[in-house]
Amino acid sequence: RAPHAREMLDLGGGPGTFARAFARRGLHATLLDRPEVIELVAERYDLRSIPELSLQSGDFLDDSPAGEFDIILLANITHIYDPATNTRLIGSLVPQLRPGGVLAILDFVRGLSEFAPLFAITMLLNTEQGGTYALEEYTRWLEEAGLGEVRCTSIDLDRQLVTAVRGS
């Protein structure tokens, strides 16, 4: 969906699994996570030795990422938060997304993931506000943020990739 992408942001990407994968494919990847996470994973996975990878410390709910990106990835993020927080988060990222850029959400989509109902119970028990969400909810959040061309692709039996594009 973003064949000419040069810059990607892995938001809350923990160990940088996705950021490293994008960097290996020639994109410049930025990993944004809490300071204690960045410090831990930077050392453990030797992330500072990867020239195509930048590290940013911050709270993505409160701190806007520095830079503009062709791809912004939220992997395993939306299930932590309630719909209002997800709406606010997605809306806050659009200014950092270049025209034609793709916002991608990798998570358990209720109604498409066999694991989503059980995982929703886990989130109910272990978080203050988390849950799993239907494709219609993701579509509404993305469209309210001004994104279009919403698509959903099943990655495996459990996880789906929901993508949307920022207009030109």
mmCIF file with all atom_site columns, C-alpha atoms in Angstrom:
data_model
loop_
_atom_site.group_PDB
_atom_site.id
_atom_site.type_symbol
_atom_site.label_atom_id
_atom_site.label_alt_id
_atom_site.label_comp_id
_atom_site.label_asym_id
_atom_site.label_entity_id
_atom_site.label_seq_id
_atom_site.pdbx_PDB_ins_code
_atom_site.Cartn_x
_atom_site.Cartn_y
_atom_site.Cartn_z
_atom_site.occupancy
_atom_site.B_iso_or_equiv
_atom_site.pdbx_formal_charge
_atom_site.auth_seq_id
_atom_site.auth_comp_id
_atom_site.auth_asym_id
_atom_site.auth_atom_id
_atom_site.pdbx_PDB_model_num
ATOM 1   C CA . ARG A 1 1   ? 0.000   0.000   0.000  1.00 0.00 ? 1   ARG A CA 1
ATOM 2   C CA . ALA A 1 2   ? 2.981   2.345   0.358  1.00 0.00 ? 2   ALA A CA 1
ATOM 3   C CA . PRO A 1 3   ? 5.393   1.300   -2.409 1.00 0.00 ? 3   PRO A CA 1
ATOM 4   C CA . HIS A 1 4   ? 7.451   4.509   -2.234 1.00 0.00 ? 4   HIS A CA 1
ATOM 5   C CA . ALA A 1 5   ? 7.724   4.567   1.553  1.00 0.00 ? 5   ALA A CA 1
ATOM 6   C CA . ARG A 1 6   ? 10.999  5.790   3.024  1.00 0.00 ? 6   ARG A CA 1
ATOM 7   C CA . GLU A 1 7   ? 10.167  6.462   6.693  1.00 0.00 ? 7   GLU A CA 1
ATOM 8   C CA . MET A 1 8   ? 8.131   4.405   9.143  1.00 0.00 ? 8   MET A CA 1
ATOM 9   C CA . LEU A 1 9   ? 7.158   4.794   12.790 1.00 0.00 ? 9   LEU A CA 1
ATOM 10  C CA . ASP A 1 10  ? 6.707   1.782   15.073 1.00 0.00 ? 10  ASP A CA 1
ATOM 11  C CA . LEU A 1 11  ? 4.576   3.256   17.853 1.00 0.00 ? 11  LEU A CA 1
ATOM 12  C CA . GLY A 1 12  ? 4.914   1.494   21.196 1.00 0.00 ? 12  GLY A CA 1
ATOM 13  C CA . GLY A 1 13  ? 6.937   -1.153  19.410 1.00 0.00 ? 13  GLY A CA 1
ATOM 14  C CA . GLY A 1 14  ? 8.681   -2.602  22.464 1.00 0.00 ? 14  GLY A CA 1
ATOM 15  C CA . PRO A 1 15  ? 11.609  -4.714  21.267 1.00 0.00 ? 15  PRO A CA 1
ATOM 16  C CA . GLY A 1 16  ? 11.458  -3.144  17.823 1.00 0.00 ? 16  GLY A CA 1
ATOM 17  C CA . THR A 1 17  ? 10.594  -6.346  15.988 1.00 0.00 ? 17  THR A CA 1
ATOM 18  C CA . PHE A 1 18  ? 8.659   -4.530  13.286 1.00 0.00 ? 18  PHE A CA 1
ATOM 19  C CA . ALA A 1 19  ? 10.986  -1.512  13.171 1.00 0.00 ? 19  ALA A CA 1
ATOM 20  C CA . ARG A 1 20  ? 13.951  -3.822  12.626 1.00 0.00 ? 20  ARG A CA 1
ATOM 21  C CA . ALA A 1 21  ? 12.095  -5.693  9.878  1.00 0.00 ? 21  ALA A CA 1
ATOM 22  C CA . PHE A 1 22  ? 11.315  -2.452  8.042  1.00 0.00 ? 22  PHE A CA 1
ATOM 23  C CA . ALA A 1 23  ? 14.920  -1.262  8.486  1.00 0.00 ? 23  ALA A CA 1
ATOM 24  C CA . ARG A 1 24  ? 16.180  -4.526  6.950  1.00 0.00 ? 24  ARG A CA 1
ATOM 25  C CA . ARG A 1 25  ? 14.029  -3.749  3.918  1.00 0.00 ? 25  ARG A CA 1
ATOM 26  C CA . GLY A 1 26  ? 15.678  -0.361  3.442  1.00 0.00 ? 26  GLY A CA 1
ATOM 27  C CA . LEU A 1 27  ? 13.255  1.997   5.170  1.00 0.00 ? 27  LEU A CA 1
ATOM 28  C CA . HIS A 1 28  ? 14.335  4.345   7.906  1.00 0.00 ? 28  HIS A CA 1
ATOM 29  C CA . ALA A 1 29  ? 12.449  3.123   10.978 1.00 0.00 ? 29  ALA A CA 1
ATOM 30  C CA . THR A 1 30  ? 11.728  5.037   14.167 1.00 0.00 ? 30  THR A CA 1
ATOM 31  C CA . LEU A 1 31  ? 10.828  3.146   17.331 1.00 0.00 ? 31  LEU A CA 1
ATOM 32  C CA . LEU A 1 32  ? 8.863   5.189   19.883 1.00 0.00 ? 32  LEU A CA 1
ATOM 33  C CA . ASP A 1 33  ? 8.214   3.800   23.344 1.00 0.00 ? 33  ASP A CA 1
ATOM 34  C CA . ARG A 1 34  ? 8.507   4.732   27.011 1.00 0.00 ? 34  ARG A CA 1
ATOM 35  C CA . PRO A 1 35  ? 12.037  5.721   28.129 1.00 0.00 ? 35  PRO A CA 1
ATOM 36  C CA . GLU A 1 36  ? 12.528  2.618   30.276 1.00 0.00 ? 36  GLU A CA 1
ATOM 37  C CA . VAL A 1 37  ? 11.489  0.374   27.386 1.00 0.00 ? 37  VAL A CA 1
ATOM 38  C CA . ILE A 1 38  ? 13.799  2.115   24.907 1.00 0.00 ? 38  ILE A CA 1
ATOM 39  C CA . GLU A 1 39  ? 16.743  1.876   27.301 1.00 0.00 ? 39  GLU A CA 1
ATOM 40  C CA . LEU A 1 40  ? 16.155  -1.837  27.919 1.00 0.00 ? 40  LEU A CA 1
ATOM 41  C CA . VAL A 1 41  ? 15.587  -2.927  24.316 1.00 0.00 ? 41  VAL A CA 1
ATOM 42  C CA . ALA A 1 42  ? 18.290  -0.678  22.848 1.00 0.00 ? 42  ALA A CA 1
ATOM 43  C CA . GLU A 1 43  ? 20.888  -2.537  24.855 1.00 0.00 ? 43  GLU A CA 1
ATOM 44  C CA . ARG A 1 44  ? 19.374  -6.009  24.719 1.00 0.00 ? 44  ARG A CA 1
ATOM 45  C CA . TYR A 1 45  ? 18.896  -5.988  20.928 1.00 0.00 ? 45  TYR A CA 1
ATOM 46  C CA . ASP A 1 46  ? 21.822  -3.678  20.091 1.00 0.00 ? 46  ASP A CA 1
ATOM 47  C CA . LEU A 1 47  ? 19.414  -1.309  18.350 1.00 0.00 ? 47  LEU A CA 1
ATOM 48  C CA . ARG A 1 48  ? 21.804  1.640   18.359 1.00 0.00 ? 48  ARG A CA 1
ATOM 49  C CA . SER A 1 49  ? 24.045  -0.248  15.927 1.00 0.00 ? 49  SER A CA 1
ATOM 50  C CA . ILE A 1 50  ? 21.375  -0.248  13.202 1.00 0.00 ? 50  ILE A CA 1
ATOM 51  C CA . PRO A 1 51  ? 21.932  2.895   11.090 1.00 0.00 ? 51  PRO A CA 1
ATOM 52  C CA . GLU A 1 52  ? 18.423  2.771   9.592  1.00 0.00 ? 52  GLU A CA 1
ATOM 53  C CA . LEU A 1 53  ? 16.798  2.762   13.056 1.00 0.00 ? 53  LEU A CA 1
ATOM 54  C CA . SER A 1 54  ? 16.145  5.782   15.283 1.00 0.00 ? 54  SER A CA 1
ATOM 55  C CA . LEU A 1 55  ? 14.967  5.571   18.880 1.00 0.00 ? 55  LEU A CA 1
ATOM 56  C CA . GLN A 1 56  ? 12.539  8.029   20.469 1.00 0.00 ? 56  GLN A CA 1
ATOM 57  C CA . SER A 1 57  ? 11.556  8.004   24.125 1.00 0.00 ? 57  SER A CA 1
ATOM 58  C CA . GLY A 1 58  ? 8.145   9.255   25.149 1.00 0.00 ? 58  GLY A CA 1
ATOM 59  C CA . ASP A 1 59  ? 4.565   8.502   26.039 1.00 0.00 ? 59  ASP A CA 1
ATOM 60  C CA . PHE A 1 60  ? 2.766   8.223   22.722 1.00 0.00 ? 60  PHE A CA 1
ATOM 61  C CA . LEU A 1 61  ? -0.533  9.225   24.327 1.00 0.00 ? 61  LEU A CA 1
ATOM 62  C CA . ASP A 1 62  ? 0.929   12.588  25.333 1.00 0.00 ? 62  ASP A CA 1
ATOM 63  C CA . ASP A 1 63  ? 4.011   13.156  23.158 1.00 0.00 ? 63  ASP A CA 1
ATOM 64  C CA . SER A 1 64  ? 3.812   13.611  19.397 1.00 0.00 ? 64  SER A CA 1
ATOM 65  C CA . PRO A 1 65  ? 6.504   11.690  17.546 1.00 0.00 ? 65  PRO A CA 1
ATOM 66  C CA . ALA A 1 66  ? 9.164   13.827  15.907 1.00 0.00 ? 66  ALA A CA 1
ATOM 67  C CA . GLY A 1 67  ? 9.167   13.721  12.122 1.00 0.00 ? 67  GLY A CA 1
ATOM 68  C CA . GLU A 1 68  ? 6.880   12.779  9.264  1.00 0.00 ? 68  GLU A CA 1
ATOM 69  C CA . PHE A 1 69  ? 6.289   9.218   8.181  1.00 0.00 ? 69  PHE A CA 1
ATOM 70  C CA . ASP A 1 70  ? 5.041   7.245   5.196  1.00 0.00 ? 70  ASP A CA 1
ATOM 71  C CA . ILE A 1 71  ? 3.902   4.384   7.437  1.00 0.00 ? 71  ILE A CA 1
ATOM 72  C CA . ILE A 1 72  ? 2.788   4.515   11.061 1.00 0.00 ? 72  ILE A CA 1
ATOM 73  C CA . LEU A 1 73  ? 2.324   1.125   12.717 1.00 0.00 ? 73  LEU A CA 1
ATOM 74  C CA . LEU A 1 74  ? 0.319   0.494   15.875 1.00 0.00 ? 74  LEU A CA 1
ATOM 75  C CA . ALA A 1 75  ? 0.928   -3.188  16.611 1.00 0.00 ? 75  ALA A CA 1
ATOM 76  C CA . ASN A 1 76  ? -0.866  -4.599  19.651 1.00 0.00 ? 76  ASN A CA 1
ATOM 77  C CA . ILE A 1 77  ? -1.732  -1.119  20.908 1.00 0.00 ? 77  ILE A CA 1
ATOM 78  C CA . THR A 1 78  ? -5.455  -0.486  20.437 1.00 0.00 ? 78  THR A CA 1
ATOM 79  C CA . HIS A 1 79  ? -6.563  -3.389  22.626 1.00 0.00 ? 79  HIS A CA 1
ATOM 80  C CA . ILE A 1 80  ? -4.976  -1.644  25.631 1.00 0.00 ? 80  ILE A CA 1
ATOM 81  C CA . TYR A 1 81  ? -7.265  1.402   25.398 1.00 0.00 ? 81  TYR A CA 1
ATOM 82  C CA . ASP A 1 82  ? -10.923 2.366   25.242 1.00 0.00 ? 82  ASP A CA 1
ATOM 83  C CA . PRO A 1 83  ? -12.565 3.735   22.074 1.00 0.00 ? 83  PRO A CA 1
ATOM 84  C CA . ALA A 1 84  ? -12.200 7.389   23.135 1.00 0.00 ? 84  ALA A CA 1
ATOM 85  C CA . THR A 1 85  ? -8.462  6.999   23.745 1.00 0.00 ? 85  THR A CA 1
ATOM 86  C CA . ASN A 1 86  ? -7.981  5.133   20.457 1.00 0.00 ? 86  ASN A CA 1
ATOM 87  C CA . THR A 1 87  ? -9.889  7.848   18.594 1.00 0.00 ? 87  THR A CA 1
ATOM 88  C CA . ARG A 1 88  ? -7.707  10.538  20.178 1.00 0.00 ? 88  ARG A CA 1
ATOM 89  C CA . LEU A 1 89  ? -4.494  8.586   19.525 1.00 0.00 ? 89  LEU A CA 1
ATOM 90  C CA . ILE A 1 90  ? -5.272  7.962   15.860 1.00 0.00 ? 90  ILE A CA 1
ATOM 91  C CA . GLY A 1 91  ? -6.276  11.598  15.363 1.00 0.00 ? 91  GLY A CA 1
ATOM 92  C CA . SER A 1 92  ? -3.039  12.780  16.956 1.00 0.00 ? 92  SER A CA 1
ATOM 93  C CA . LEU A 1 93  ? -0.953  10.737  14.512 1.00 0.00 ? 93  LEU A CA 1
ATOM 94  C CA . VAL A 1 94  ? -2.470  12.020  11.272 1.00 0.00 ? 94  VAL A CA 1
ATOM 95  C CA . PRO A 1 95  ? -0.365  15.236  11.228 1.00 0.00 ? 95  PRO A CA 1
ATOM 96  C CA . GLN A 1 96  ? 2.793   13.066  11.291 1.00 0.00 ? 96  GLN A CA 1
ATOM 97  C CA . LEU A 1 97  ? 1.555   10.951  8.360  1.00 0.00 ? 97  LEU A CA 1
ATOM 98  C CA . ARG A 1 98  ? 2.639   12.214  4.939  1.00 0.00 ? 98  ARG A CA 1
ATOM 99  C CA . PRO A 1 99  ? -0.005  12.572  2.214  1.00 0.00 ? 99  PRO A CA 1
ATOM 100 C CA . GLY A 1 100 ? -0.503  9.130   0.685  1.00 0.00 ? 100 GLY A CA 1
ATOM 101 C CA . GLY A 1 101 ? 0.925   7.560   3.834  1.00 0.00 ? 101 GLY A CA 1
ATOM 102 C CA . VAL A 1 102 ? -0.549  4.514   5.529  1.00 0.00 ? 102 VAL A CA 1
ATOM 103 C CA . LEU A 1 103 ? -1.617  4.120   9.135  1.00 0.00 ? 103 LEU A CA 1
ATOM 104 C CA . ALA A 1 104 ? -1.583  0.405   9.979  1.00 0.00 ? 104 ALA A CA 1
ATOM 105 C CA . ILE A 1 105 ? -3.127  -1.249  13.027 1.00 0.00 ? 105 ILE A CA 1
ATOM 106 C CA . LEU A 1 106 ? -2.189  -4.844  13.839 1.00 0.00 ? 106 LEU A CA 1
ATOM 107 C CA . ASP A 1 107 ? -4.492  -6.343  16.451 1.00 0.00 ? 107 ASP A CA 1
ATOM 108 C CA . PHE A 1 108 ? -7.264  -8.814  17.195 1.00 0.00 ? 108 PHE A CA 1
ATOM 109 C CA . VAL A 1 109 ? -10.389 -7.657  15.325 1.00 0.00 ? 109 VAL A CA 1
ATOM 110 C CA . ARG A 1 110 ? -13.607 -8.802  16.971 1.00 0.00 ? 110 ARG A CA 1
ATOM 111 C CA . GLY A 1 111 ? -15.719 -10.793 14.531 1.00 0.00 ? 111 GLY A CA 1
ATOM 112 C CA . LEU A 1 112 ? -12.688 -11.778 12.435 1.00 0.00 ? 112 LEU A CA 1
ATOM 113 C CA . SER A 1 113 ? -10.280 -13.140 15.036 1.00 0.00 ? 113 SER A CA 1
ATOM 114 C CA . GLU A 1 114 ? -11.100 -16.402 16.779 1.00 0.00 ? 114 GLU A CA 1
ATOM 115 C CA . PHE A 1 115 ? -9.018  -15.213 19.732 1.00 0.00 ? 115 PHE A CA 1
ATOM 116 C CA . ALA A 1 116 ? -10.596 -11.739 20.084 1.00 0.00 ? 116 ALA A CA 1
ATOM 117 C CA . PRO A 1 117 ? -13.479 -12.671 22.436 1.00 0.00 ? 117 PRO A CA 1
ATOM 118 C CA . LEU A 1 118 ? -11.195 -14.449 24.896 1.00 0.00 ? 118 LEU A CA 1
ATOM 119 C CA . PHE A 1 119 ? -8.613  -11.689 24.644 1.00 0.00 ? 119 PHE A CA 1
ATOM 120 C CA . ALA A 1 120 ? -11.315 -9.088  25.365 1.00 0.00 ? 120 ALA A CA 1
ATOM 121 C CA . ILE A 1 121 ? -11.998 -10.840 28.672 1.00 0.00 ? 121 ILE A CA 1
ATOM 122 C CA . THR A 1 122 ? -8.270  -10.796 29.447 1.00 0.00 ? 122 THR A CA 1
ATOM 123 C CA . MET A 1 123 ? -8.161  -7.058  28.753 1.00 0.00 ? 123 MET A CA 1
ATOM 124 C CA . LEU A 1 124 ? -11.235 -6.503  30.922 1.00 0.00 ? 124 LEU A CA 1
ATOM 125 C CA . LEU A 1 125 ? -9.550  -8.286  33.813 1.00 0.00 ? 125 LEU A CA 1
ATOM 126 C CA . ASN A 1 126 ? -6.057  -6.822  33.389 1.00 0.00 ? 126 ASN A CA 1
ATOM 127 C CA . THR A 1 127 ? -6.522  -3.257  32.172 1.00 0.00 ? 127 THR A CA 1
ATOM 128 C CA . GLU A 1 128 ? -8.659  -0.336  33.226 1.00 0.00 ? 128 GLU A CA 1
ATOM 129 C CA . GLN A 1 129 ? -10.098 0.242   29.783 1.00 0.00 ? 129 GLN A CA 1
ATOM 130 C CA . GLY A 1 130 ? -8.860  -2.248  27.180 1.00 0.00 ? 130 GLY A CA 1
ATOM 131 C CA . GLY A 1 131 ? -10.799 -4.519  24.861 1.00 0.00 ? 131 GLY A CA 1
ATOM 132 C CA . THR A 1 132 ? -11.060 -5.806  21.326 1.00 0.00 ? 132 THR A CA 1
ATOM 133 C CA . TYR A 1 133 ? -12.921 -3.954  18.618 1.00 0.00 ? 133 TYR A CA 1
ATOM 134 C CA . ALA A 1 134 ? -14.888 -4.729  15.467 1.00 0.00 ? 134 ALA A CA 1
ATOM 135 C CA . LEU A 1 135 ? -13.769 -3.589  12.027 1.00 0.00 ? 135 LEU A CA 1
ATOM 136 C CA . GLU A 1 136 ? -16.639 -1.083  12.003 1.00 0.00 ? 136 GLU A CA 1
ATOM 137 C CA . GLU A 1 137 ? -15.151 0.609   15.071 1.00 0.00 ? 137 GLU A CA 1
ATOM 138 C CA . TYR A 1 138 ? -11.679 0.783   13.532 1.00 0.00 ? 138 TYR A CA 1
ATOM 139 C CA . THR A 1 139 ? -13.193 2.168   10.332 1.00 0.00 ? 139 THR A CA 1
ATOM 140 C CA . ARG A 1 140 ? -15.079 4.855   12.247 1.00 0.00 ? 140 ARG A CA 1
ATOM 141 C CA . TRP A 1 141 ? -11.946 5.930   14.182 1.00 0.00 ? 141 TRP A CA 1
ATOM 142 C CA . LEU A 1 142 ? -9.842  6.079   11.018 1.00 0.00 ? 142 LEU A CA 1
ATOM 143 C CA . GLU A 1 143 ? -12.436 7.931   8.956  1.00 0.00 ? 143 GLU A CA 1
ATOM 144 C CA . GLU A 1 144 ? -13.142 10.408  11.775 1.00 0.00 ? 144 GLU A CA 1
ATOM 145 C CA . ALA A 1 145 ? -9.407  11.182  11.741 1.00 0.00 ? 145 ALA A CA 1
ATOM 146 C CA . GLY A 1 146 ? -9.626  12.019  8.030  1.00 0.00 ? 146 GLY A CA 1
ATOM 147 C CA . LEU A 1 147 ? -8.155  8.794   6.666  1.00 0.00 ? 147 LEU A CA 1
ATOM 148 C CA . GLY A 1 148 ? -9.696  6.756   3.854  1.00 0.00 ? 148 GLY A CA 1
ATOM 149 C CA . GLU A 1 149 ? -9.364  3.545   1.854  1.00 0.00 ? 149 GLU A CA 1
ATOM 150 C CA . VAL A 1 150 ? -9.771  1.418   4.979  1.00 0.00 ? 150 VAL A CA 1
ATOM 151 C CA . ARG A 1 151 ? -8.851  -2.216  4.395  1.00 0.00 ? 151 ARG A CA 1
ATOM 152 C CA . CYS A 1 152 ? -8.535  -5.242  6.616  1.00 0.00 ? 152 CYS A CA 1
ATOM 153 C CA . THR A 1 153 ? -6.302  -8.239  5.932  1.00 0.00 ? 153 THR A CA 1
ATOM 154 C CA . SER A 1 154 ? -6.120  -11.344 8.092  1.00 0.00 ? 154 SER A CA 1
ATOM 155 C CA . ILE A 1 155 ? -2.504  -12.092 8.978  1.00 0.00 ? 155 ILE A CA 1
ATOM 156 C CA . ASP A 1 156 ? -3.327  -15.433 10.569 1.00 0.00 ? 156 ASP A CA 1
ATOM 157 C CA . LEU A 1 157 ? -6.327  -16.935 12.375 1.00 0.00 ? 157 LEU A CA 1
ATOM 158 C CA . ASP A 1 158 ? -5.988  -14.479 15.220 1.00 0.00 ? 158 ASP A CA 1
ATOM 159 C CA . ARG A 1 159 ? -4.614  -11.128 14.019 1.00 0.00 ? 159 ARG A CA 1
ATOM 160 C CA . GLN A 1 160 ? -5.721  -8.662  11.417 1.00 0.00 ? 160 GLN A CA 1
ATOM 161 C CA . LEU A 1 161 ? -3.996  -5.702  9.793  1.00 0.00 ? 161 LEU A CA 1
ATOM 162 C CA . VAL A 1 162 ? -6.300  -2.710  9.382  1.00 0.00 ? 162 VAL A CA 1
ATOM 163 C CA . THR A 1 163 ? -4.877  -0.015  7.105  1.00 0.00 ? 163 THR A CA 1
ATOM 164 C CA . ALA A 1 164 ? -6.010  3.438   6.033  1.00 0.00 ? 164 ALA A CA 1
ATOM 165 C CA . VAL A 1 165 ? -4.480  6.086   3.778  1.00 0.00 ? 165 VAL A CA 1
ATOM 166 C CA . ARG A 1 166 ? -4.060  9.812   4.274  1.00 0.00 ? 166 ARG A CA 1
ATOM 167 C CA . GLY A 1 167 ? -5.302  11.694  1.224  1.00 0.00 ? 167 GLY A CA 1
ATOM 168 C CA . SER A 1 168 ? -3.029  13.884  -0.867 1.00 0.00 ? 168 SER A CA 1
#
